[in-house]
Short mmCIF file of C-alpha atoms in Angstrom, two decimals:
data_model
loop_
_atom_site.label_atom_id
_atom_site.label_comp_id
_atom_site.label_asym_id
_atom_site.label_seq_id
_atom_site.Cartn_x
_atom_site.Cartn_y
_atom_site.Cartn_z
CA MET A 1 78.06 40.07 33.10
CA THR A 2 78.65 43.79 33.59
CA ALA A 3 79.61 46.39 31.03
CA ASN A 4 82.52 48.72 31.61
CA ALA A 5 81.21 52.25 30.99
CA GLU A 6 84.22 54.31 32.02
CA PRO A 7 84.57 57.51 30.00
CA SER A 8 87.49 57.81 27.62
CA THR A 9 90.34 59.95 28.90
CA GLN A 10 91.84 60.44 25.45
CA ALA A 11 91.52 64.05 24.31
CA VAL A 12 89.89 64.77 20.97
CA PRO A 13 92.38 66.62 18.74
CA ASN A 14 91.92 70.19 17.59
CA MET A 15 90.85 70.89 14.03
CA THR A 16 93.56 71.62 11.47
CA PRO A 17 92.84 75.04 9.99
CA GLU A 18 93.05 76.29 6.45
CA TYR A 19 94.55 79.75 6.05
CA GLU A 20 93.02 82.63 4.12
CA VAL A 21 95.05 85.72 3.34
CA LYS A 22 93.27 88.96 2.51
CA LEU A 23 95.09 91.72 0.69
CA LEU A 24 94.15 95.38 0.70
CA LEU A 25 95.23 96.52 -2.75
CA LYS A 26 95.04 99.96 -4.32
CA PRO A 27 92.36 99.92 -7.04
CA THR A 28 94.60 101.87 -9.42
CA ALA A 29 97.25 99.15 -9.11
CA VAL A 30 94.97 96.20 -9.88
CA LEU A 31 92.14 97.57 -12.06
CA GLY A 32 92.35 98.77 -15.63
CA PRO A 33 90.43 101.76 -17.02
CA ASP A 34 87.46 99.44 -17.66
CA LYS A 35 87.31 98.55 -13.92
CA GLU A 36 88.32 94.94 -14.70
CA LEU A 37 91.30 93.19 -13.10
CA LYS A 38 94.53 93.73 -14.99
CA SER A 39 96.02 90.69 -16.75
CA THR A 40 99.07 90.80 -14.46
CA VAL A 41 96.79 90.37 -11.42
CA LEU A 42 94.91 87.50 -13.06
CA SER A 43 98.13 85.69 -13.95
CA THR A 44 99.87 86.39 -10.62
CA PHE A 45 97.00 84.91 -8.61
CA ASP A 46 96.09 82.26 -11.23
CA MET A 47 92.55 83.64 -11.56
CA PRO A 48 90.10 82.99 -14.40
CA PRO A 49 89.21 86.02 -16.54
CA SER A 50 85.46 85.45 -16.08
CA VAL A 51 83.50 86.52 -13.02
CA THR A 52 80.62 84.91 -11.16
CA LYS A 53 78.11 87.31 -9.70
CA GLN A 54 76.82 86.54 -6.22
CA ASN A 55 74.09 88.00 -4.08
CA ILE A 56 74.86 87.73 -0.38
CA GLN A 57 72.45 88.44 2.47
CA PHE A 58 73.63 88.49 6.07
CA LEU A 59 71.17 87.29 8.69
CA ASP A 60 70.84 88.90 12.11
CA THR A 61 68.49 90.79 14.37
CA ASP A 62 68.23 94.58 14.27
CA SER A 63 70.42 94.75 17.37
CA LYS A 64 73.01 92.33 15.86
CA ASP A 65 72.53 89.67 18.55
CA ILE A 66 73.96 86.89 16.37
CA TYR A 67 77.10 88.89 15.58
CA ALA A 68 77.50 89.90 19.25
CA ALA A 69 77.50 86.20 20.16
CA GLY A 70 80.44 85.64 17.80
CA TRP A 71 78.45 84.17 14.92
CA SER A 72 78.02 85.25 11.32
CA ALA A 73 75.20 83.78 9.20
CA ARG A 74 74.57 84.43 5.52
CA ILE A 75 72.70 83.22 2.46
CA ARG A 76 74.60 83.20 -0.82
CA LYS A 77 73.06 82.90 -4.31
CA SER A 78 75.45 82.50 -7.24
CA GLU A 79 74.66 83.45 -10.81
CA ASN A 80 73.47 80.48 -12.96
CA ASP A 81 72.89 78.32 -9.86
CA ASP A 82 69.35 77.55 -8.71
CA SER A 83 70.38 76.61 -5.19
CA LEU A 84 71.04 78.78 -2.16
CA GLU A 85 73.98 78.31 0.18
CA LEU A 86 73.54 78.95 3.89
CA THR A 87 76.81 79.40 5.75
CA TYR A 88 77.50 80.27 9.33
CA LYS A 89 80.75 81.00 11.09
CA LYS A 90 81.77 81.09 14.72
CA ARG A 91 84.72 83.39 15.24
CA TYR A 92 87.36 82.99 17.94
CA ALA A 93 89.92 85.65 18.77
CA ILE A 94 93.57 84.79 18.19
CA VAL A 95 95.42 86.50 21.03
CA GLY A 96 99.13 87.14 20.66
CA GLY A 97 99.29 85.00 17.53
CA ASP A 98 98.39 81.84 19.50
CA ILE A 99 96.30 79.95 16.94
CA ASP A 100 96.46 76.72 18.97
CA ALA A 101 94.80 78.41 21.96
CA ALA A 102 91.92 79.58 19.74
CA LEU A 103 91.58 76.06 18.28
CA THR A 104 91.55 74.60 21.79
CA THR A 105 88.77 77.00 22.80
CA ALA A 106 86.81 75.93 19.70
CA ASN A 107 87.48 72.28 20.59
CA ASN A 108 86.12 72.87 24.10
CA ASP A 109 82.98 74.30 22.46
CA GLY A 110 82.56 71.08 20.45
CA PHE A 111 84.30 72.05 17.20
CA GLU A 112 86.90 69.28 17.07
CA ALA A 113 88.82 67.35 14.41
CA GLY A 114 86.46 64.37 14.43
CA ASP A 115 83.46 66.39 13.27
CA VAL A 116 83.33 66.64 9.46
CA LYS A 117 80.43 69.14 9.49
CA TYR A 118 82.76 72.03 10.33
CA GLU A 119 86.01 73.48 9.01
CA ALA A 120 88.55 75.64 10.79
CA GLN A 121 89.87 78.66 8.93
CA VAL A 122 92.34 81.33 9.98
CA GLU A 123 91.78 84.70 8.32
#
């Protein structure tokens, strides 16, 4: 009896990204005289009035070799939490608004929909 070991020709699908929108807001428009967010900002973005302090340390060599290779690594420590969070990101350029092309490039690098260790995010 022989086993059939032909490779699968079915393509692995691209990841489905989450989207993150960053806003550049004028401090005078969103902060009160006490340097706290105004209540209108908190209610508009459904934000809690309390804050959580975080210390964040980025990891790299003096010559930024990790960043130059398209990676970003950091350690995050949140207030009132004994644990540390290590996160790393691989960034892909989105050329001409073609998100699918960037996702396909990531897929070709091994970041595909079947792998639950990674998430895709468009900033």
